[in-house]
PDB file of C-alpha atoms in Angstrom:
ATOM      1  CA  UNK A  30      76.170  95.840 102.276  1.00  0.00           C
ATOM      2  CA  UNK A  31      78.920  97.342 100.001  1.00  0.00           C
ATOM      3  CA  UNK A  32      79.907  94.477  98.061  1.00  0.00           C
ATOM      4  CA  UNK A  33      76.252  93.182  98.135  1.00  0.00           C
ATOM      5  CA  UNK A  34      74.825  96.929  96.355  1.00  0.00           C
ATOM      6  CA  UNK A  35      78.183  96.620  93.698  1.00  0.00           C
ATOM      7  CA  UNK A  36      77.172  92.911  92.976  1.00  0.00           C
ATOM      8  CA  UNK A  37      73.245  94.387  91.972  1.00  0.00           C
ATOM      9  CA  UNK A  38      75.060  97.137  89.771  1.00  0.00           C
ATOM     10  CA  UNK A  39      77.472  94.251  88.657  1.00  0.00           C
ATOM     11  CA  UNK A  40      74.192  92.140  87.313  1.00  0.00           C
ATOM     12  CA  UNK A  41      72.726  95.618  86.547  1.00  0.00           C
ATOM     13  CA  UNK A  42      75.045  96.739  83.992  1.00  0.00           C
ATOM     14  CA  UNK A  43      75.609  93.190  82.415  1.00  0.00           C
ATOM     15  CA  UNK A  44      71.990  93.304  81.625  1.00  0.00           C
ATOM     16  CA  UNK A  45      71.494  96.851  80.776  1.00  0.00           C
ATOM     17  CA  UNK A  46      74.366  96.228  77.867  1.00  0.00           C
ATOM     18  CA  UNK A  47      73.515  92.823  77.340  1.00  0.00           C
ATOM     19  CA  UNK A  48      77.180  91.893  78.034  1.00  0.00           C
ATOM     20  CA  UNK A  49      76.385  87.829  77.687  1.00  0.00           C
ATOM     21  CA  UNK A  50      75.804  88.194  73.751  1.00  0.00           C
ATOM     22  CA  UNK A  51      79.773  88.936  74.127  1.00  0.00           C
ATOM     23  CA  UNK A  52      80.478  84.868  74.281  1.00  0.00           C
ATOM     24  CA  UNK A  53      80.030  84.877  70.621  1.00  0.00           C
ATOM     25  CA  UNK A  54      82.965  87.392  70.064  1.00  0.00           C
ATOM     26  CA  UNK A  55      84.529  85.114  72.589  1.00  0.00           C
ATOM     27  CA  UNK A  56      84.177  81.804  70.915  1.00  0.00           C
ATOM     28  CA  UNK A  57      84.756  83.404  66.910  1.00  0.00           C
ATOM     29  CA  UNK A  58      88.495  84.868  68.683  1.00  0.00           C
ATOM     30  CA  UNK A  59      89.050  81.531  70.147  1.00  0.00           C
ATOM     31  CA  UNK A  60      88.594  79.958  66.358  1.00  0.00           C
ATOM     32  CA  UNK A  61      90.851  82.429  64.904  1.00  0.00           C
ATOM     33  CA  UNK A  62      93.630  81.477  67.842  1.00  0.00           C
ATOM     34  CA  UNK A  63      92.800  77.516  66.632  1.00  0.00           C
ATOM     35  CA  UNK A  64      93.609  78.636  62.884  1.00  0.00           C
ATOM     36  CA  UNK A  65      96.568  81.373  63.710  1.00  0.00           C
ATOM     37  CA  UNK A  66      98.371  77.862  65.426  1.00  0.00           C
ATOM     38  CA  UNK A  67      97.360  75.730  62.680  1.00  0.00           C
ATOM     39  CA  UNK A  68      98.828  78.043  59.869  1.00  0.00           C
ATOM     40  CA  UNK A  69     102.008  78.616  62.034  1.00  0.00           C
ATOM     41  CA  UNK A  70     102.202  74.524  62.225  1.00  0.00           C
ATOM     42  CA  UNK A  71     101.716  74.794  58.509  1.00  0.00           C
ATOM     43  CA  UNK A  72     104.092  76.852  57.346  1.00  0.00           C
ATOM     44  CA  UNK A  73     107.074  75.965  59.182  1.00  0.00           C
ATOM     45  CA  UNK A  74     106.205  72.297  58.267  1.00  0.00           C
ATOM     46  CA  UNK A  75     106.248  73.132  54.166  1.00  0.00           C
ATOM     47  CA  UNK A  76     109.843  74.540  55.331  1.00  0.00           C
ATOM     48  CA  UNK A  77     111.048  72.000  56.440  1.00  0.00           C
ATOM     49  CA  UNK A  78     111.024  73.551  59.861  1.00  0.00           C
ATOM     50  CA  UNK A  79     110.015  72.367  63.306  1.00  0.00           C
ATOM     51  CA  UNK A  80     106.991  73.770  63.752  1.00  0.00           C
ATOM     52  CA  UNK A  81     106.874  73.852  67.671  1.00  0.00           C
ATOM     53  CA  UNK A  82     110.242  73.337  69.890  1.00  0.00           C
ATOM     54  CA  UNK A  83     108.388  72.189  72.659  1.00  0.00           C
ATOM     55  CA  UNK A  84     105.180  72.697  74.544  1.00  0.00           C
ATOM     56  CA  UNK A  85     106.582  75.505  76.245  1.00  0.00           C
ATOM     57  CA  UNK A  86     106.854  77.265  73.159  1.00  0.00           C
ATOM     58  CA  UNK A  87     103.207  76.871  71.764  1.00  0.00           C
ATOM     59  CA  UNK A  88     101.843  78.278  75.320  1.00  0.00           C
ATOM     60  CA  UNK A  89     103.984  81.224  74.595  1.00  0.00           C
ATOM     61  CA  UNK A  90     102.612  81.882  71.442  1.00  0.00           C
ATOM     62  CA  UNK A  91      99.169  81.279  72.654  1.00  0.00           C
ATOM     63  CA  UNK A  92      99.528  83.276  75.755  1.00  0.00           C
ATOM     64  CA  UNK A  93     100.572  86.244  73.374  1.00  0.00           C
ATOM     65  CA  UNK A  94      97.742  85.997  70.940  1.00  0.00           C
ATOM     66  CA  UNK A  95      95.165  85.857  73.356  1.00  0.00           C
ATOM     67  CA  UNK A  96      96.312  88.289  75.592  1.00  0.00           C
ATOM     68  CA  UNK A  97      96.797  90.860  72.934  1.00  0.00           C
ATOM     69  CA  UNK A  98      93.357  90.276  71.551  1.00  0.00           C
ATOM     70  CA  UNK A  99      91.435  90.300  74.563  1.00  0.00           C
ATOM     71  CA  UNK A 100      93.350  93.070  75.829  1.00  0.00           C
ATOM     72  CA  UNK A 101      92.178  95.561  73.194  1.00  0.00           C
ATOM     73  CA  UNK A 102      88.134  93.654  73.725  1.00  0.00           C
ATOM     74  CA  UNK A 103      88.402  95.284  77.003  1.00  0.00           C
ATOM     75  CA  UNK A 104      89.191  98.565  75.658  1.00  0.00           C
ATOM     76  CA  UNK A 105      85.777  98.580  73.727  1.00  0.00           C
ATOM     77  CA  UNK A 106      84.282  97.583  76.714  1.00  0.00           C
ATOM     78  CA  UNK A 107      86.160 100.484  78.741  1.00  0.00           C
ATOM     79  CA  UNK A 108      84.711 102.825  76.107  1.00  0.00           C
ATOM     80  CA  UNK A 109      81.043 100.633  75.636  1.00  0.00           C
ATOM     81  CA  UNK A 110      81.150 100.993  79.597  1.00  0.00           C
ATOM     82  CA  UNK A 111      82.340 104.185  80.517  1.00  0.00           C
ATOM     83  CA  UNK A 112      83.410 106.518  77.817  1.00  0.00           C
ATOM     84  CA  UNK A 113      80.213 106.323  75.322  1.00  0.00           C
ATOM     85  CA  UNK A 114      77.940 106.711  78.889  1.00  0.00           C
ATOM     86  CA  UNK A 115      79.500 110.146  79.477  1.00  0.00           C
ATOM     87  CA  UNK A 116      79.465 110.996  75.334  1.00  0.00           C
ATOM     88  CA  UNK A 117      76.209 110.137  75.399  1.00  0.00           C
ATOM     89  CA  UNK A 118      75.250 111.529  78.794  1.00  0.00           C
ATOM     90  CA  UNK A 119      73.652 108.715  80.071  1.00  0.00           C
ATOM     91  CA  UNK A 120      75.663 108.090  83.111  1.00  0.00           C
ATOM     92  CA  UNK A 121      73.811 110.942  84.092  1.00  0.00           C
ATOM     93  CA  UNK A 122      70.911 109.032  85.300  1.00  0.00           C
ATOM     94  CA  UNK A 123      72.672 106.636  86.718  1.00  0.00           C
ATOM     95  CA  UNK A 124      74.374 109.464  88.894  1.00  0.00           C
ATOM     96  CA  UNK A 125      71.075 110.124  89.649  1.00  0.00           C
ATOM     97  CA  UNK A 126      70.610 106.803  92.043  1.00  0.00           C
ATOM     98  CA  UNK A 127      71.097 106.994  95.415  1.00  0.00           C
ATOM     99  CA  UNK A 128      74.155 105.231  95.373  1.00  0.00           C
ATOM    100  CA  UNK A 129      77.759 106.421  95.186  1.00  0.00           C
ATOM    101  CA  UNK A 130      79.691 107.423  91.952  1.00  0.00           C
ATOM    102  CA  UNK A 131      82.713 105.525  93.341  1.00  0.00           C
ATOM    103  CA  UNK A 132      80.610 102.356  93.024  1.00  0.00           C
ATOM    104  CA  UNK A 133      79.128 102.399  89.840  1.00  0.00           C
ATOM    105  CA  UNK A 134      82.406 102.988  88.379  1.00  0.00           C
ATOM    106  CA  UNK A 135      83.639 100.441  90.694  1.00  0.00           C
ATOM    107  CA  UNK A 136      81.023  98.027  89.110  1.00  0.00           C
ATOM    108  CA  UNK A 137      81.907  99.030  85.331  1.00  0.00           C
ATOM    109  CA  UNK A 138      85.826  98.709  86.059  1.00  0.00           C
ATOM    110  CA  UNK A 139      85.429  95.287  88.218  1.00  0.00           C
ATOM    111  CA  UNK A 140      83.252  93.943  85.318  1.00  0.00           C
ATOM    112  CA  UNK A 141      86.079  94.981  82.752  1.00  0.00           C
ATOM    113  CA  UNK A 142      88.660  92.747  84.605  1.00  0.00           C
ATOM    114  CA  UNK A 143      86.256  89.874  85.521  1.00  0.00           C
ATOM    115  CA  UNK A 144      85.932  89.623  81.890  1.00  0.00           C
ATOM    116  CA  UNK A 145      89.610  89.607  80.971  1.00  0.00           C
ATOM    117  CA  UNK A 146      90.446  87.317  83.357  1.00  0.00           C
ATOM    118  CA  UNK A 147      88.324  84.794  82.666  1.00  0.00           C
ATOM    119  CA  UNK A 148      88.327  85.558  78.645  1.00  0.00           C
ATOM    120  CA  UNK A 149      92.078  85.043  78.496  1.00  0.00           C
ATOM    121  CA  UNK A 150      92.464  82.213  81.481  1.00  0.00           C
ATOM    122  CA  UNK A 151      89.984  79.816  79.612  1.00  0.00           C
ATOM    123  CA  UNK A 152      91.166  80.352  76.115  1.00  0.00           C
ATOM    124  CA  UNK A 153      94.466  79.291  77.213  1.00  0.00           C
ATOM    125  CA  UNK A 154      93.401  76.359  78.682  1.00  0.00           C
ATOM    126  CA  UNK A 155      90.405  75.596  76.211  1.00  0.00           C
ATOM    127  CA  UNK A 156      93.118  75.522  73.374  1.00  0.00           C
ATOM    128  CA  UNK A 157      96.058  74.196  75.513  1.00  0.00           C
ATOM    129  CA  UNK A 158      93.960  71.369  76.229  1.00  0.00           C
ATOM    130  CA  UNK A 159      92.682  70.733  72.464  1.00  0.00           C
ATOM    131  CA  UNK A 160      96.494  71.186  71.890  1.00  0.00           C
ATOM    132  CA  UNK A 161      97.605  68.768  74.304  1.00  0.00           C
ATOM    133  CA  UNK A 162      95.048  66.276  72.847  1.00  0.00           C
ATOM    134  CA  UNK A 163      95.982  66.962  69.133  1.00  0.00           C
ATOM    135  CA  UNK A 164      99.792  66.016  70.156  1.00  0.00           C
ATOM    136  CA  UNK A 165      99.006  62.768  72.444  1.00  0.00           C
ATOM    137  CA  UNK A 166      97.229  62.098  68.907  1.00  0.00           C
ATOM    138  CA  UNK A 167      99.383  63.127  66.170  1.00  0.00           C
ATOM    139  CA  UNK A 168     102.548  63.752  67.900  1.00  0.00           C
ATOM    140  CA  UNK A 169     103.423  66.642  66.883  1.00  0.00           C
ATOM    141  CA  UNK A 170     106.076  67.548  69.201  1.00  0.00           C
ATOM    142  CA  UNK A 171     109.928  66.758  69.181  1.00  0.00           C
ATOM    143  CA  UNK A 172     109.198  65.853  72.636  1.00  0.00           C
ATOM    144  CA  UNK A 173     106.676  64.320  75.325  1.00  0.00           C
ATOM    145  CA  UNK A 174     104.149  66.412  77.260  1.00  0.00           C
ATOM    146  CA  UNK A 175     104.830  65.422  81.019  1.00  0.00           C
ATOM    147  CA  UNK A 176     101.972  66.112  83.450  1.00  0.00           C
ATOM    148  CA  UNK A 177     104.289  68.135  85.429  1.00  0.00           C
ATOM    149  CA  UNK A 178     104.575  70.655  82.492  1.00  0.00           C
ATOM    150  CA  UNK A 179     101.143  71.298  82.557  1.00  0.00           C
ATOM    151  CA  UNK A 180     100.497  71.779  85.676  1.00  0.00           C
ATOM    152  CA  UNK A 181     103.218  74.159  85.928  1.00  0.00           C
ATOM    153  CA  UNK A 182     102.065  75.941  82.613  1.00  0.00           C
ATOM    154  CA  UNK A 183      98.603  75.866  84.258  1.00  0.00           C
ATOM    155  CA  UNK A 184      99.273  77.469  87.495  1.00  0.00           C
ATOM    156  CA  UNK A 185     100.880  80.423  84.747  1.00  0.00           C
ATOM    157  CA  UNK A 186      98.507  80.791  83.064  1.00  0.00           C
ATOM    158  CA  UNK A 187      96.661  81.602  85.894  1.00  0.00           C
ATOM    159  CA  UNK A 188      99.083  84.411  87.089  1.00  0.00           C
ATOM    160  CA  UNK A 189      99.048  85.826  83.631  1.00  0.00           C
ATOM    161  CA  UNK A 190      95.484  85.933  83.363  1.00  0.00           C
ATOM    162  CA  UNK A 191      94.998  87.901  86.962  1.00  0.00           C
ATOM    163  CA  UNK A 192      98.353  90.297  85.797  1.00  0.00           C
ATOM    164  CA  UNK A 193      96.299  90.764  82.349  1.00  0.00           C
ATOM    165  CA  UNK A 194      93.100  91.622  84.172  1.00  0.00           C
ATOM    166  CA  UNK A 195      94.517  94.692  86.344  1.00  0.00           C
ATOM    167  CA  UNK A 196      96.501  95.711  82.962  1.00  0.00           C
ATOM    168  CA  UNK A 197      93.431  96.189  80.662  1.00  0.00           C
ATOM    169  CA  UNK A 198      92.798  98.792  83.185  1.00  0.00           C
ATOM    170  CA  UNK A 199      95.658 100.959  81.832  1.00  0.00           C
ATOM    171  CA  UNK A 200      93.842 102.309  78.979  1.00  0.00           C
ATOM    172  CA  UNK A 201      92.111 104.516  81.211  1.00  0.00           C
ATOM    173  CA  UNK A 202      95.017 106.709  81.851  1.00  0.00           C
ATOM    174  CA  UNK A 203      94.605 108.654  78.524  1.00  0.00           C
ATOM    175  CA  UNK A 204      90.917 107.408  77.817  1.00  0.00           C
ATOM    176  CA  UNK A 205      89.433 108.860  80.971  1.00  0.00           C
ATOM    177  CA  UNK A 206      90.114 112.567  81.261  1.00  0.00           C
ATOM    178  CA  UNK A 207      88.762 113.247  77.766  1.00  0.00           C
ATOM    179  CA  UNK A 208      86.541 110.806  77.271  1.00  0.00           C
ATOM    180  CA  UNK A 209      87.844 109.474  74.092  1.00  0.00           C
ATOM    181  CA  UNK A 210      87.397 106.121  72.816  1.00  0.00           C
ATOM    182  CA  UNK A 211      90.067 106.610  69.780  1.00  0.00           C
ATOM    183  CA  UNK A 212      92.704 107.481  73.039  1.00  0.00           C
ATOM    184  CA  UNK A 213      91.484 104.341  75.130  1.00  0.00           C
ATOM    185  CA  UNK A 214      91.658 101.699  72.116  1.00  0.00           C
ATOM    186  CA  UNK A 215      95.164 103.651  71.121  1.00  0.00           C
ATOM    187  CA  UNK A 216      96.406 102.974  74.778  1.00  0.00           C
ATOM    188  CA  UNK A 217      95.466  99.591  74.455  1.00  0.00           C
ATOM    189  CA  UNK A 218      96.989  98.501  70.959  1.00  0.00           C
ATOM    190  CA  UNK A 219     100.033 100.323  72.265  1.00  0.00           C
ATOM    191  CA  UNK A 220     100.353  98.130  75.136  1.00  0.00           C
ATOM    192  CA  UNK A 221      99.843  95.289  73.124  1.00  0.00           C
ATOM    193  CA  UNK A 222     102.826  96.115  70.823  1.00  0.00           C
ATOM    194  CA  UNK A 223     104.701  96.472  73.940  1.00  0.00           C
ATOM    195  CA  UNK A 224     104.276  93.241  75.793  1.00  0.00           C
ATOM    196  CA  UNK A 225     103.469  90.833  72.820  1.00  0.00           C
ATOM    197  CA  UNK A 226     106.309  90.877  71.041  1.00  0.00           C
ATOM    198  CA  UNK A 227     107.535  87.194  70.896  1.00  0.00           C
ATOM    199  CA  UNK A 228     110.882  86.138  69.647  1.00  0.00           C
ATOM    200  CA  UNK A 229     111.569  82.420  69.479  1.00  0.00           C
ATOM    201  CA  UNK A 230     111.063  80.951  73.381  1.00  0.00           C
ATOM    202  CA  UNK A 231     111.117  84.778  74.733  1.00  0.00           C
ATOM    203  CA  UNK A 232     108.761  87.533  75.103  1.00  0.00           C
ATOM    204  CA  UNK A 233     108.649  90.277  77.598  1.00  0.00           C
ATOM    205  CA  UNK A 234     105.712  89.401  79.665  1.00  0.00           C
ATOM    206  CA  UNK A 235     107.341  86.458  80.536  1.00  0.00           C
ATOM    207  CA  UNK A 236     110.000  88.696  83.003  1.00  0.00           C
ATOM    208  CA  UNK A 237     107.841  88.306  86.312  1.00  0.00           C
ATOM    209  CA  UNK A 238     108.800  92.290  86.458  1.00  0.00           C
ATOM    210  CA  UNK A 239     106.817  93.094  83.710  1.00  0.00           C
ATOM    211  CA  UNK A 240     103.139  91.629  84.362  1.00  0.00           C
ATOM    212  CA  UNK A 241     103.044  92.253  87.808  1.00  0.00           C
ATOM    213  CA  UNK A 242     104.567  96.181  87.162  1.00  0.00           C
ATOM    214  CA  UNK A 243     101.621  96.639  84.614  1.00  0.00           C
ATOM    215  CA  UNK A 244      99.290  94.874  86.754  1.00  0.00           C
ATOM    216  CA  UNK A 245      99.487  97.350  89.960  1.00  0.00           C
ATOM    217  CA  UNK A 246      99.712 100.245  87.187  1.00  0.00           C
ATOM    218  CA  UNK A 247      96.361  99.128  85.670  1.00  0.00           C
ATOM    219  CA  UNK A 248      94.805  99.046  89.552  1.00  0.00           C
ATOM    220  CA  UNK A 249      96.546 102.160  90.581  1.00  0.00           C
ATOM    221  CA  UNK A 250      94.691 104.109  87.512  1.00  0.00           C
ATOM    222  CA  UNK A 251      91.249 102.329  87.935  1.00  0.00           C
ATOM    223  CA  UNK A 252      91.677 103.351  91.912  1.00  0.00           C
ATOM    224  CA  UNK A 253      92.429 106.631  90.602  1.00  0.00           C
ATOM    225  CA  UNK A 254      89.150 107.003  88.031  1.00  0.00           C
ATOM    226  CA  UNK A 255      87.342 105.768  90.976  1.00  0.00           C
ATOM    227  CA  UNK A 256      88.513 107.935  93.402  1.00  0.00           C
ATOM    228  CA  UNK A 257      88.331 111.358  91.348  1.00  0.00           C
ATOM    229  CA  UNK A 258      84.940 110.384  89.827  1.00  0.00           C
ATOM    230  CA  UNK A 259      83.027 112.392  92.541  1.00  0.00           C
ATOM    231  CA  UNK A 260      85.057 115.474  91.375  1.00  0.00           C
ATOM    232  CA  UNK A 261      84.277 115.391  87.778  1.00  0.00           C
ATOM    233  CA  UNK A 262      81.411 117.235  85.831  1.00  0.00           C
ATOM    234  CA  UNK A 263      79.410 115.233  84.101  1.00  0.00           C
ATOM    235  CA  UNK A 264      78.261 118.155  81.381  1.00  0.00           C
TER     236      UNK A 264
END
């Protein structure tokens, strides 16, 4: 009955903010990944440079990209979600319902994650795959693309995408208690700046430590927000 009443707010609050008109954010972000790749590709070709090492290297850079920008789209969602509702006092009447704080919060957060997960897990393999076609095409790479590869880059991908979703929870930490938006989108950018930063074949979300450290932080504060939400004062 519990997960059945947070699936209805789940469906609830996706129509109440019309949350589905967000696929068009979705697929401009994924065109400006496309372009970023192409004018990297570019560039390093009028130098004279190799572009791309190996496919290892253009996951990387993708994996970065997308998880920075999708990162910070959950922080306006945190705030379109949760912060402007208690701004703007309308989480009051949802408070109102007899149903639990813990779970409409529960619904907001859960929705917040679904929606990095899936945002970030596709447009890595949306534009990995394009890639993958482009080189089998072109050949664009030094080297081959073994199936092997991919898979492993797939199964990744996946792990980042799950680490990224309990992550984008973070923002919370300094969004929540004063119900700023400036603080939550802050948090966010900040943590961007501290796990994007990709040198050559390296970048420090790629130390296991890392994603799965700011994973369990991001669901230890959402617990938290859930857990205090009966004690705070919606006035």
């Amino acid at each position: 009955m519990g997960a059945e009443l947070v699936y209805k707010l789940i469906k609830l609050e996706i129509k109440k903010f019309k949350l589905w008109k967000h696929w068009k954010g979705v697929l401009i972000s994924n065109v400006g990944f496309i372009a970023f790749l192409g004018m990297i590709y570019g560039l390093e070709l009028s130098e004279e440079n190799v572009p791309f090492e190996n496919f290892e290297m253009v996951i990387l850079i993708l994996g970065s990209i997308v998880r920075a920008t999708f990162i910070i789209y959950a922080s306006f969602l945190i705030v379109k979600l949760v912060i402007d509702e208690y701004k703007n006092k309308t989480i009051d009447i949802m408070f109102t319902y007899p149903v639990k704080r813990k779970k409409i919060l529960a619904a907001k957060l859960m929705i917040v994650m679904a929606f990095t997960f899936f945002t970030v897990f596709l447009s890595n393999v949306l534009i990995g795959g394009l890639f993958v076609i482009t080189e089998a095409a072109f050949d664009i790479l030094p080297g081959e693309i073994g199936v092997d590869e991919i898979y492993n880059n797939l199964i990744s991908t996946f792990f980042y995408s799950l680490a990224t979703a309990g992550i984008s929870l973070i923002p919370l930490l300094f969004g929540m208690p004063r119900k700023s938006a400036p603080a939550t989108i802050v948090t966010a950018i900040f943590l961007v700046c501290l796990i994007g930063n990709t040198t050559d074949s390296f970048t420090v979300f790629s130390i296991i430590a890392v994603p799965i450290s700011l994973a369990l932080l991001g669901l230890f504060i959402g617990y938290l927000s859930i857990r205090n939400i009966e004690k705070v004062d919606v006035r």
